[in-house]
CSV table of C-alpha atoms and ligand atoms in Angstrom, one decimal:
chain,number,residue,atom,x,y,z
G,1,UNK,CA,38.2,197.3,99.1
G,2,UNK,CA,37.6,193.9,100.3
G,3,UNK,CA,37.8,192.4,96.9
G,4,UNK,CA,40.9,194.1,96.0
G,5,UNK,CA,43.0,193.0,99.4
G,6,UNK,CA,41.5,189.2,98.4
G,7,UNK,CA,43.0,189.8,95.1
G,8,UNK,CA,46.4,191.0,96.4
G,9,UNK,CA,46.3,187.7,98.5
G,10,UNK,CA,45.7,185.6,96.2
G,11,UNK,CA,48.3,187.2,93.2
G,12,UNK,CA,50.8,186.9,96.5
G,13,UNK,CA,49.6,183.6,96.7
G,14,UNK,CA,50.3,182.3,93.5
G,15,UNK,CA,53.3,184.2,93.4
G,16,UNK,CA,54.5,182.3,96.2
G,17,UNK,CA,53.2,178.9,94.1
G,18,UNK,CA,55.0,180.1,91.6
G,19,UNK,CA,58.3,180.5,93.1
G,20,UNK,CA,57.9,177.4,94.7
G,21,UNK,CA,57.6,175.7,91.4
G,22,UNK,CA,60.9,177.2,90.5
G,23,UNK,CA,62.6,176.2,93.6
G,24,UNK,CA,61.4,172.7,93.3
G,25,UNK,CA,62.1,172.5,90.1
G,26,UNK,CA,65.3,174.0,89.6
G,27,UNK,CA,66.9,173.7,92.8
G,28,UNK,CA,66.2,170.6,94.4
G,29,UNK,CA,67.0,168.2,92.0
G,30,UNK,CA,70.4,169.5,91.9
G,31,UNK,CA,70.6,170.1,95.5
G,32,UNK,CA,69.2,166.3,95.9
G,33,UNK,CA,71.9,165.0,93.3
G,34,UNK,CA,74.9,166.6,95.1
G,35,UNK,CA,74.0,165.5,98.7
G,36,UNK,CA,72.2,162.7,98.4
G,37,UNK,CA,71.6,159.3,96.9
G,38,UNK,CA,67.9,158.6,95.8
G,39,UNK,CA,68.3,155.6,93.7
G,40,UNK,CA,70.8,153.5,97.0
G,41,UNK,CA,71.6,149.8,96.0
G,42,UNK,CA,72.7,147.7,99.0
G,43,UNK,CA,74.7,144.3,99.1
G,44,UNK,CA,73.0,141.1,101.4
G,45,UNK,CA,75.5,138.4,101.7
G,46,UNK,CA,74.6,134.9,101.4
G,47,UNK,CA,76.1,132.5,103.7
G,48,UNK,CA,76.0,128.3,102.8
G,49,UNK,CA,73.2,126.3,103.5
G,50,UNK,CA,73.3,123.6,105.7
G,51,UNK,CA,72.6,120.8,103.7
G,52,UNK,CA,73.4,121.7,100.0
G,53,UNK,CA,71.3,120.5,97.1
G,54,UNK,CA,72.0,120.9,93.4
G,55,UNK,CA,71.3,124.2,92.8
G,56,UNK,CA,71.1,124.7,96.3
G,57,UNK,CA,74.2,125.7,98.0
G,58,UNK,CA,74.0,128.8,99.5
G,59,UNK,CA,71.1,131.7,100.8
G,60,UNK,CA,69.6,134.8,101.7
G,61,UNK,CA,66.4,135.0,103.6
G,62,UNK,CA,63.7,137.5,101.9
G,63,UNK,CA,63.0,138.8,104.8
G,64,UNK,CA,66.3,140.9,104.7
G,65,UNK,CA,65.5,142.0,101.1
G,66,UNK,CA,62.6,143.2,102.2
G,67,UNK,CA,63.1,145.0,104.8
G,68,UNK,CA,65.5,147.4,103.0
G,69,UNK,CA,63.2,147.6,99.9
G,70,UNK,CA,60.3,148.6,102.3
G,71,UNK,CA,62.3,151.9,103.0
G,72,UNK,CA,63.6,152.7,99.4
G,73,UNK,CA,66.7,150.5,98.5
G,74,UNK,CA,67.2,148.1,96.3
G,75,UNK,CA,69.2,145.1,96.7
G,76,UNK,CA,72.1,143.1,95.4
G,77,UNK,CA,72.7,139.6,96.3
G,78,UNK,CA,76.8,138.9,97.6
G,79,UNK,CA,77.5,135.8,96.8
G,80,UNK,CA,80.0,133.9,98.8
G,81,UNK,CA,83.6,132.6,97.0
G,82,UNK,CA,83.8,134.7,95.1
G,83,UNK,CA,87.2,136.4,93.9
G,84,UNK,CA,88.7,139.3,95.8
G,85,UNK,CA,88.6,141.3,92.3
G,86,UNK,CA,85.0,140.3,92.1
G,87,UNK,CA,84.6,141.8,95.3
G,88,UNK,CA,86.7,144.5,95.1
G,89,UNK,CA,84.1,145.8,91.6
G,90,UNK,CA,80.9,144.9,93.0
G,91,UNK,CA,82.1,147.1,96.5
G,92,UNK,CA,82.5,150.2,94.0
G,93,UNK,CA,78.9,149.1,92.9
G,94,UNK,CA,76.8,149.2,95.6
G,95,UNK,CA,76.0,151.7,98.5
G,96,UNK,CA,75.9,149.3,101.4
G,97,UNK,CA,76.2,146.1,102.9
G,98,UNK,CA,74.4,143.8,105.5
G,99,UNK,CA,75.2,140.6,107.1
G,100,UNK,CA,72.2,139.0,108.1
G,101,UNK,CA,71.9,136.0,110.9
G,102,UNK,CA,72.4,132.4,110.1
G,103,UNK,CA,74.0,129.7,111.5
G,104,UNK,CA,77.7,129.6,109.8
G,105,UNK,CA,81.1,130.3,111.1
G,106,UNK,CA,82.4,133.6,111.5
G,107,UNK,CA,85.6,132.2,111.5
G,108,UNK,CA,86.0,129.8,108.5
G,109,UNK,CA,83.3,130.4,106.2
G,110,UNK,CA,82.5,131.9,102.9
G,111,UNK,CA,80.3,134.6,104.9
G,112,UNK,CA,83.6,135.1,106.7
G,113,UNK,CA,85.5,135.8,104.1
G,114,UNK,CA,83.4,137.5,102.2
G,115,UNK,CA,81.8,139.3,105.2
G,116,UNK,CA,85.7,140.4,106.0
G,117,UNK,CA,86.6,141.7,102.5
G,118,UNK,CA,83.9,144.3,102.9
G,119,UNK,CA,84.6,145.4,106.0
G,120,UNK,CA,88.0,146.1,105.3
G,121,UNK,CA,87.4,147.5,102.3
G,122,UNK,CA,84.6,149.7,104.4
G,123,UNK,CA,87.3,150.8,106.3
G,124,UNK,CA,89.5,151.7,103.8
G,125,UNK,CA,86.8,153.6,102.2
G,126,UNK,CA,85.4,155.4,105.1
G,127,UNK,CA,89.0,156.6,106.1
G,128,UNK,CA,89.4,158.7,102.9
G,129,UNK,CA,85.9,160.3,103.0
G,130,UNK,CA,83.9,157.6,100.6
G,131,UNK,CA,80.6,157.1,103.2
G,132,UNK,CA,80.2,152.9,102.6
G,133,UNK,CA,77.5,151.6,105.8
G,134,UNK,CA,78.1,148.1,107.2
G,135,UNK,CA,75.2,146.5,109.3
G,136,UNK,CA,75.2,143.3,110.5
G,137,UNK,CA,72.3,141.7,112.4
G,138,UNK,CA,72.6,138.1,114.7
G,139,UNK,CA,75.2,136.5,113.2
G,140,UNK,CA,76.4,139.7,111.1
G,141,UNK,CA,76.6,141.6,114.7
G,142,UNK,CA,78.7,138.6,116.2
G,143,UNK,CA,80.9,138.8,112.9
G,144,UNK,CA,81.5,142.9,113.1
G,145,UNK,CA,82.9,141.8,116.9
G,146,UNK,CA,85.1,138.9,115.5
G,147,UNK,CA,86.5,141.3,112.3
G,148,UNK,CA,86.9,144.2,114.9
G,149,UNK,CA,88.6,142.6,118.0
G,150,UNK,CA,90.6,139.9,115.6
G,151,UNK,CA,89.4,137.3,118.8
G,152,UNK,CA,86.6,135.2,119.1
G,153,UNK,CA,84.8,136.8,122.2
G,154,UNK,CA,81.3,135.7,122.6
G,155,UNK,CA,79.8,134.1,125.7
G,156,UNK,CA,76.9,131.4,125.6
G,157,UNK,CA,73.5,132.8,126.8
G,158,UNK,CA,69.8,131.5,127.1
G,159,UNK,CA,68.2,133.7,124.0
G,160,UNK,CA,67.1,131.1,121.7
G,161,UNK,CA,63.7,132.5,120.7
G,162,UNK,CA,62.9,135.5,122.8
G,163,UNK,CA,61.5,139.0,122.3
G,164,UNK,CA,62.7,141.6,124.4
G,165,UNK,CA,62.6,145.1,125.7
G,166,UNK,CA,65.9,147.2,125.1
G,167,UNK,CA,68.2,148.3,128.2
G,168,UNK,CA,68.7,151.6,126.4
G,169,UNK,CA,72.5,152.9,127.6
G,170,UNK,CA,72.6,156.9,128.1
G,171,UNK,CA,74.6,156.8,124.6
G,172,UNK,CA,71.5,156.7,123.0
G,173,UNK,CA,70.3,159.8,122.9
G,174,UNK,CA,72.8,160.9,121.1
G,175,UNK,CA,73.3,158.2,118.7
G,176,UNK,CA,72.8,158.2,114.8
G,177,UNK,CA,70.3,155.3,115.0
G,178,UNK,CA,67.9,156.5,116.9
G,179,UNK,CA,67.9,160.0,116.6
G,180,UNK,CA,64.7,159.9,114.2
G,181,UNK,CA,63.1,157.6,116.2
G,182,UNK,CA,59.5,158.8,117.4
G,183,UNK,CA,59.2,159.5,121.1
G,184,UNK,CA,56.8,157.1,121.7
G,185,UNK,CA,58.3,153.9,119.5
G,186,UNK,CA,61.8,154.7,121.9
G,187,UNK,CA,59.1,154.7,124.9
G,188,UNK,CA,58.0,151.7,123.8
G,189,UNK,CA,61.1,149.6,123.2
G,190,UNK,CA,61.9,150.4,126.2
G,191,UNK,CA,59.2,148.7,127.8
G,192,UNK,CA,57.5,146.3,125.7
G,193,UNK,CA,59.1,143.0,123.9
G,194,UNK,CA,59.6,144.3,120.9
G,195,UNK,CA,63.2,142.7,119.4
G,196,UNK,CA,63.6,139.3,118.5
G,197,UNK,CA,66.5,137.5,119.6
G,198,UNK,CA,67.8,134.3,117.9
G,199,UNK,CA,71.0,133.3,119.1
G,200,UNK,CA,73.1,131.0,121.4
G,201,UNK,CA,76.2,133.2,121.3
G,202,UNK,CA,76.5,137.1,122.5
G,203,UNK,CA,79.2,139.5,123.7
G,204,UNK,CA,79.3,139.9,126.9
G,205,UNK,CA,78.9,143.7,128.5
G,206,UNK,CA,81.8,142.3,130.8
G,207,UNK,CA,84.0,141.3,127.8
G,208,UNK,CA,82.6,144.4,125.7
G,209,UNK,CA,84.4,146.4,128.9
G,210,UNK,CA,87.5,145.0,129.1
G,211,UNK,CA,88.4,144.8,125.7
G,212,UNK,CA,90.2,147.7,124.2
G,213,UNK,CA,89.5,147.2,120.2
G,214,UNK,CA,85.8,147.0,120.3
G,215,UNK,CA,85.6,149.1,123.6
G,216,UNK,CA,87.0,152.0,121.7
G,217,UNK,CA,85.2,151.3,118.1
G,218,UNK,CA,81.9,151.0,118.9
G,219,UNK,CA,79.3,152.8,121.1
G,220,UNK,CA,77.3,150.2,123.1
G,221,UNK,CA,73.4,151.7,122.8
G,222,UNK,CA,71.5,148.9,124.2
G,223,UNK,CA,72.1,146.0,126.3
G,224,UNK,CA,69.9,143.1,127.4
G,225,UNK,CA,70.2,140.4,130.2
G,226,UNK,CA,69.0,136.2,130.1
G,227,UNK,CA,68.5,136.9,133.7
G,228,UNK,CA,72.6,135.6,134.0
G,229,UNK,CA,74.6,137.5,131.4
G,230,UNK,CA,74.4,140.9,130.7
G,231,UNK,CA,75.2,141.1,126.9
G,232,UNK,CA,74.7,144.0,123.9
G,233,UNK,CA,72.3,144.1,122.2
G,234,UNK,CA,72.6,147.5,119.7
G,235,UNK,CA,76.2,149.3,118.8
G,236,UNK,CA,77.2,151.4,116.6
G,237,UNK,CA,80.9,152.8,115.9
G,238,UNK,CA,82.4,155.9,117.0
G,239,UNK,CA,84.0,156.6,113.5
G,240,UNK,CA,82.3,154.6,111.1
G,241,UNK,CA,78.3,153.6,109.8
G,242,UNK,CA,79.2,150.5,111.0
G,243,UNK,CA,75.9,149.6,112.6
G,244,UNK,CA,75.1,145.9,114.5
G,245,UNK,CA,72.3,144.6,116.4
G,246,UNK,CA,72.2,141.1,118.4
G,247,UNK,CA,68.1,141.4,117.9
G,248,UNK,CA,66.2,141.0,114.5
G,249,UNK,CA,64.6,144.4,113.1
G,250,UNK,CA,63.5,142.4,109.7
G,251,UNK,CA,61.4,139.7,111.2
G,252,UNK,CA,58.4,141.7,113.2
G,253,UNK,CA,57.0,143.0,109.7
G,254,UNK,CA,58.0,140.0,107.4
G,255,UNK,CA,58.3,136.6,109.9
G,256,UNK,CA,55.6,134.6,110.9
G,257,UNK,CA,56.4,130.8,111.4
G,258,UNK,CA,57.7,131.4,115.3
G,259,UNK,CA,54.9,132.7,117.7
G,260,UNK,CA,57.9,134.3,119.4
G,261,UNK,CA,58.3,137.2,116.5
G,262,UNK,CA,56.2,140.3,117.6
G,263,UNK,CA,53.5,141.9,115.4
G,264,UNK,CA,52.2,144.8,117.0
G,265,UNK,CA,52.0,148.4,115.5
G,266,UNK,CA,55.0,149.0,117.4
G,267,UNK,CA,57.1,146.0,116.4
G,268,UNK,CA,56.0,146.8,113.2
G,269,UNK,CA,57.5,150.3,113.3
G,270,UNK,CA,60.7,149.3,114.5
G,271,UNK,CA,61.4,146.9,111.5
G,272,UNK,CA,60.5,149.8,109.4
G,273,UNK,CA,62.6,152.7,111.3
G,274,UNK,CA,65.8,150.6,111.5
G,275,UNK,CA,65.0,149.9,107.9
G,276,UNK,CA,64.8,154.0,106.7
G,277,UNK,CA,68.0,154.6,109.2
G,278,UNK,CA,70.1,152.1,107.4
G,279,UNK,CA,69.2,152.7,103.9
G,280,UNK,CA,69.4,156.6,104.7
G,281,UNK,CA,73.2,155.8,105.3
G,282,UNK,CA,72.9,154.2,102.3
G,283,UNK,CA,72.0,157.3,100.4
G,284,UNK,CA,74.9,159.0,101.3
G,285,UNK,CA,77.6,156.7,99.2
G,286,UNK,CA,77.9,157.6,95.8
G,287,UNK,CA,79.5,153.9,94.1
G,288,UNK,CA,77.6,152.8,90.9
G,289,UNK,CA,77.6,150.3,88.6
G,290,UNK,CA,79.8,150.8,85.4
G,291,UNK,CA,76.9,150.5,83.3
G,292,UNK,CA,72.9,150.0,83.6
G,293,UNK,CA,73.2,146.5,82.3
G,294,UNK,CA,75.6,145.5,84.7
G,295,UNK,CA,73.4,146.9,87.2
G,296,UNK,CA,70.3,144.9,86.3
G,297,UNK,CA,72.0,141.5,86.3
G,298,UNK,CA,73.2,142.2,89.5
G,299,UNK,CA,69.8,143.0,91.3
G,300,UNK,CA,67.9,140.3,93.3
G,301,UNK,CA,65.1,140.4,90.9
G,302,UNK,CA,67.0,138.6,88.7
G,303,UNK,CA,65.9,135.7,91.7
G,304,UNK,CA,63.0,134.2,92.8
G,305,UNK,CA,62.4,133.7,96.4
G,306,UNK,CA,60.8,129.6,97.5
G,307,UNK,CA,58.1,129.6,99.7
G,308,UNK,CA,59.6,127.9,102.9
G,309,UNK,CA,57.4,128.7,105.7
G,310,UNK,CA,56.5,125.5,106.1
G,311,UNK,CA,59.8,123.7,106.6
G,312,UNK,CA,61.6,126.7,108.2
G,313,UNK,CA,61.9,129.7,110.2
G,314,UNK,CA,61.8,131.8,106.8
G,315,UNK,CA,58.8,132.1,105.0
G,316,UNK,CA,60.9,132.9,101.5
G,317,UNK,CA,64.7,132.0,101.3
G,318,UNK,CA,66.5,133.3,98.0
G,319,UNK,CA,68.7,130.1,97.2
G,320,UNK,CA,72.0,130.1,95.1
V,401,NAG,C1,70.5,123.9,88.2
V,401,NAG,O1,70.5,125.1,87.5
V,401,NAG,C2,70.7,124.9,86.1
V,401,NAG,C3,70.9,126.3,85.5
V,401,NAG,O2,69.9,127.2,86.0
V,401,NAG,C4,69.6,124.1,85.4
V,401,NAG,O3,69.9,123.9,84.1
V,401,NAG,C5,69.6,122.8,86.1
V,401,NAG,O4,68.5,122.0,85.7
V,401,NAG,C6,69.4,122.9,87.7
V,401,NAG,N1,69.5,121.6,88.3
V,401,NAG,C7,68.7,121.2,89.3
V,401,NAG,C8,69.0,119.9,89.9
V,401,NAG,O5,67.7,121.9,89.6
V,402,NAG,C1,82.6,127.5,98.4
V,402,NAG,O1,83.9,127.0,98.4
V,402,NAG,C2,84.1,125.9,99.3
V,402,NAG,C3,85.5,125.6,99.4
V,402,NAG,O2,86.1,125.5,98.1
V,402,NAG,C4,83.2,124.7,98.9
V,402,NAG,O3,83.3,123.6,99.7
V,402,NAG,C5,81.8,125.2,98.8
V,402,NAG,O4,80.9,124.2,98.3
V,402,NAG,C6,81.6,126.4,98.0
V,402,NAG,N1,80.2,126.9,98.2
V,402,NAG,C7,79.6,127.6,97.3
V,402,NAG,C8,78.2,128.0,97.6
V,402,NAG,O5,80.1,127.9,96.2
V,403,NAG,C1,66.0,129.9,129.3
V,403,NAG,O1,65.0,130.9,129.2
V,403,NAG,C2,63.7,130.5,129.2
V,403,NAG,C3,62.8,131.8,129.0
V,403,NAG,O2,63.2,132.5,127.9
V,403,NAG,C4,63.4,129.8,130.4
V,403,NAG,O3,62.0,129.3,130.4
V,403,NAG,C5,64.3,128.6,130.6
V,403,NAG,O4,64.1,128.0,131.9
V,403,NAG,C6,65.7,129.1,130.6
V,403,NAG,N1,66.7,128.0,130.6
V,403,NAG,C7,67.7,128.0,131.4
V,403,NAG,C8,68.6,126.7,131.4
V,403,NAG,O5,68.0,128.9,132.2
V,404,NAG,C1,77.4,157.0,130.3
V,404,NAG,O1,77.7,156.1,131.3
V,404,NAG,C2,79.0,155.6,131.3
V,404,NAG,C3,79.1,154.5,132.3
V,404,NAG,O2,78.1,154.5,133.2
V,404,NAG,C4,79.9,156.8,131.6
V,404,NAG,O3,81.2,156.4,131.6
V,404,NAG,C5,79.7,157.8,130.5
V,404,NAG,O4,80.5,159.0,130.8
V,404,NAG,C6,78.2,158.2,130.4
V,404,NAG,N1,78.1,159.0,129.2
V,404,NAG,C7,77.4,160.1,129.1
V,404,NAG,C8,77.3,160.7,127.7
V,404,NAG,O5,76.7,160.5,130.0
């Protein structure tokens, strides 16, 4: 009797194996295929160097390549002046764009132009239903507030080279970004230093208030203070994956040359949770390359990063 209700158990068992095959195999590759982009390709603009060399003239950090290939993307280098053709086919390419920090001009640059080309075209796109994520980090976050308020509204503050705790807003529980954040990493960037700022420039929570255009686009999630200015620190839009953070997710798992840049488990865990978040948006736009060659000339791998890390605040820098 025993043996016989083990047997039944186990045929039910391996029935259940069975069937589970067949769903995994059948079903979810097709189920995967229609909702969801596993193979996402995402655009990191260059911006020009500062003092351009033959060869030399403009750059990406690795660090930004690396934090999206550390969640599952692959990425595309966006060179700056370009043509808006150029553009227009390599938009319809890729699945995603960043702006990463730097020191050029949002306002006369070929980051700006390039950086405004694909947001309007990530506009246009989103509008009719075509799912195309923007992030823009530093510099990229003070761009998305120049391309989305048409002004120049930043404010100097004291946050050269200083890791802080978030001022989480009571948007934030309901936000996109950090929905699939652990409990305990959300305690603990709450609490502890654990994002990076760089930068001389910020918006203002004052200015944020009283202006209309970014007041009503994006949804202010975090703030922080230099102990004078309020300013914002983490947004994202009502109505768009447009996505911006004054603070540096890519540097606590891949920087090293500034003792400022935290390494703990936790600052570790945010680089790679803003990382999955972004490239998950990522995996919901469908653009591909017109053909697989295209594709692999494209790809950053076609590059090879210089060790910097002695001369700069980048320990690899991609230069074009
Ligand atoms: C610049 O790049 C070209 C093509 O890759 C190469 O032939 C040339 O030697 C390089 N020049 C310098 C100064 O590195
Ligand atoms: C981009 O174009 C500007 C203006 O024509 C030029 O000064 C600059 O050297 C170019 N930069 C690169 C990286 O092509
Ligand atoms: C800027 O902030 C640093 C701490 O991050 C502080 O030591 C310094 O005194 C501040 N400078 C000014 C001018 O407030
Ligand atoms: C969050 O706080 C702001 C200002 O304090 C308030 O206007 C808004 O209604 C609050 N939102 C939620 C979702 O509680």
């Amino acid at each position: 009797m025993a043996t016989l209700r083990r047997a039944t158990v186990c045929f039910t068992f391996r029935n259940m194996i069975v069937m589970f095959l067949c769903v995994s195999l059948v079903c979810l590759p097709f189920y995967s295929s229609a909702k969801r982009n596993d193979r996402p390709i995402i655009g990191v603009l260059a911006q020009e160097v500062y003092s351009p060399k033959p060869n030399q003239t403009a750059y990406i950090a690795a660090s930004y390549v690396k934090f999206l290939e550390s969640a599952g993307a692959r990425v595309v280098p966006v060179m700056i002046n370009q043509t808006l053709e150029e553009y227009k086919t390599l938009f319809n390419s890729i699945n995603g764009i960043l702006y990463p920090g730097g020191g050029v001009s949002i306002i006369s640059s070929g980051y700006e132009r390039a950086a405004k080309i694909f947001y309007e075209l990530a506009i246009e796109a989103n509008n009719r239903g075509d799912y195309f994520p923007v992030w823009g980090t530093c510099l990229g976050f003070e761009q998305l507030t120049y391309l989305t308020s048409g002004k120049t509204v930043l404010s100097y503050t004291n946050t050269s080279g200083v890791p802080l705790p978030l001022d989480f807003t009571n948007e934030t529980k309901d936000s996109r970004m950090f929905k699939g954040f652990p409990p305990e990493l959300m305690k603990d960037l709450a609490s502890e230093p654990l994002t990076e700022n760089s930068h001389k420039w910020s918006l203002a929570l004052l200015t944020y208030n009283t202006n209309e255009e970014l007041k009503k686009f994006y949804k202010v999630l975090s703030t922080n203070t230099d102990g004078k200015t309020e300013f914002v620190s983490t947004v994202e839009a009502y109505d768009y994956p447009i996505y911006g953070t004054q603070w540096h997710p890519e540097k606590n798992a891949f920087e090293w040359t500034r003792p400022y840049i935290p390494h703990t488990p936790s600052a570790i865990k945010t680089t790679f949770y803003m990382a999955e978040f972004f490239v998950n948006e990522a995996r919901k736009n469908f653009h591909s390359f017109e053909s697989e060659e295209g594709e692999r000339k494209a790809l950053i791998y076609n590059y090879n990063p210089v060790y910097t890390g002695h001369q700069s605040g980048f320990e690899q820098i991609y230069f074009f």
